[in-house]
Amino acid sequence: MKLTRLCAFIGLIVAAAVLFSGCTGTTEDPTTTPTPTATAAEDVQVKVFHAGSLTGPFEKVKAEYEAEHAGVTVLLEPAGSVDCIKKVTENGKPADVVASADYYLIPEMMIPEHADWYLTFAKNRMVLTYSNESKYADEITAENWYEILDRDGVRWGFSDPNSDPCGYRTPMVIQLAEAYYEDDQIFETLVSEHSAITVTDEDGVYTIHAADPKPDSTTLTIRPKSVELVQMVQAGGLDYAWEYRSVAVQNDLEFIELPEEIDLSSIDFAENYATVQTEAKKGDGTTLYVGSPIVYGVTVPKIAEHPDLGIEFVETLIGATGQEILTGDGQPPIVPAGGYGDVPDALQSLVEMKA
């Protein structure tokens, strides 16, 4: 028995020696852990909170970005711009990029606690959208749209002024229309008669009280995001909806372009736009959004989990690729983008710094 065990032990020693000698002649040591391949970015998810009106172009920017960043997935999360920012500032949800349809919301709600910088990167204008099946589609023009919306049986809508810049901008446009068309009943007949939204005038400044809109949902419909209304127009649930021009272009909707004096598109009429403001909910109180040209903003929050990748997404957005995408989607880019605050060095060559 002892002899058998000794033979077995010697056999094991011999086998181990043969195996070792066979391996020393190879170029790879199997006992060494292989060096990992370059997959540092593998399975990384870049989260982008953005205005619903940016959904079309951002899907294209996402595709271009992912093509240049192997292993990185961009998660787009559209919502009303106010809600996008509140996810970060109130709920503590990490986002690598936040893009707002009203650039001013970033310095107002995020600087300096939640972000150090922001860029202005695109413009837009308010339009009234419809389909070929909408009531009076063959009659509506830039001169009579407010009369068409007031006709019996016409259903129209806009987004929630408390959640979405398109929502607090829509009643501004309607109020500005009174002076332009010389009809001081436009707001009353279109908005106040079909909701709890009212307007007051003090020294030539009109304040629209929209914190608790309560639409009748028969003539006037209000939804959290303006893009939700697109499907309603396409399906025939609404005849008309207020949107940004880019949204109309991206969704092949018919639309009426309004005079620049009232559509919030031109810096030439900034003083005129500032004569209207919308009061909306903010926490337990209210806030005022003052009429101004429509300008989009973007930043990388301090809470970002992948700030460098977020900055690279912004670089794609404001560079030649993003400019081409925005232009094709009916949303004029700002070239170069305007920079405010401590803009990262990686973006400096694409930005014109502002005061």
Tab-separated table of C-alpha atoms in Angstrom, residues 12 18-19 56 81 88 100 119 121 138 140 147 179 190 194 204 207 212 260 276 281 302 306 310-311 318 355:
chain	number	residue	atom	x	y	z
A	12	LEU	CA	2.195	13.631	-10.049
A	18	VAL	CA	6.238	18.104	-18.028
A	19	LEU	CA	3.390	20.619	-17.993
A	56	GLY	CA	-36.650	64.749	-32.704
A	81	SER	CA	-38.430	71.882	-19.155
A	88	VAL	CA	-32.363	67.293	-10.601
A	100	SER	CA	-34.298	73.382	-21.554
A	119	LEU	CA	-24.947	77.449	-23.097
A	121	PHE	CA	-27.664	76.779	-28.520
A	138	ASP	CA	-59.051	75.425	-45.575
A	140	ILE	CA	-57.425	79.528	-41.326
A	147	GLU	CA	-61.598	83.913	-34.973
A	179	ALA	CA	-52.640	94.797	-29.507
A	190	LEU	CA	-60.237	82.118	-26.242
A	194	HIS	CA	-62.757	78.097	-21.240
A	204	GLY	CA	-49.008	98.313	-19.472
A	207	THR	CA	-49.852	89.280	-15.983
A	212	ASP	CA	-54.412	76.645	-11.574
A	260	GLU	CA	-42.797	88.269	-35.364
A	276	VAL	CA	-46.525	90.027	-20.940
A	281	LYS	CA	-46.706	77.428	-9.702
A	302	LYS	CA	-23.020	68.998	-10.756
A	306	HIS	CA	-20.531	60.922	-16.128
A	310	GLY	CA	-22.074	64.756	-20.745
A	311	ILE	CA	-19.717	67.485	-21.940
A	318	ILE	CA	-23.303	72.524	-30.548
A	355	ALA	CA	-21.189	88.486	-19.765
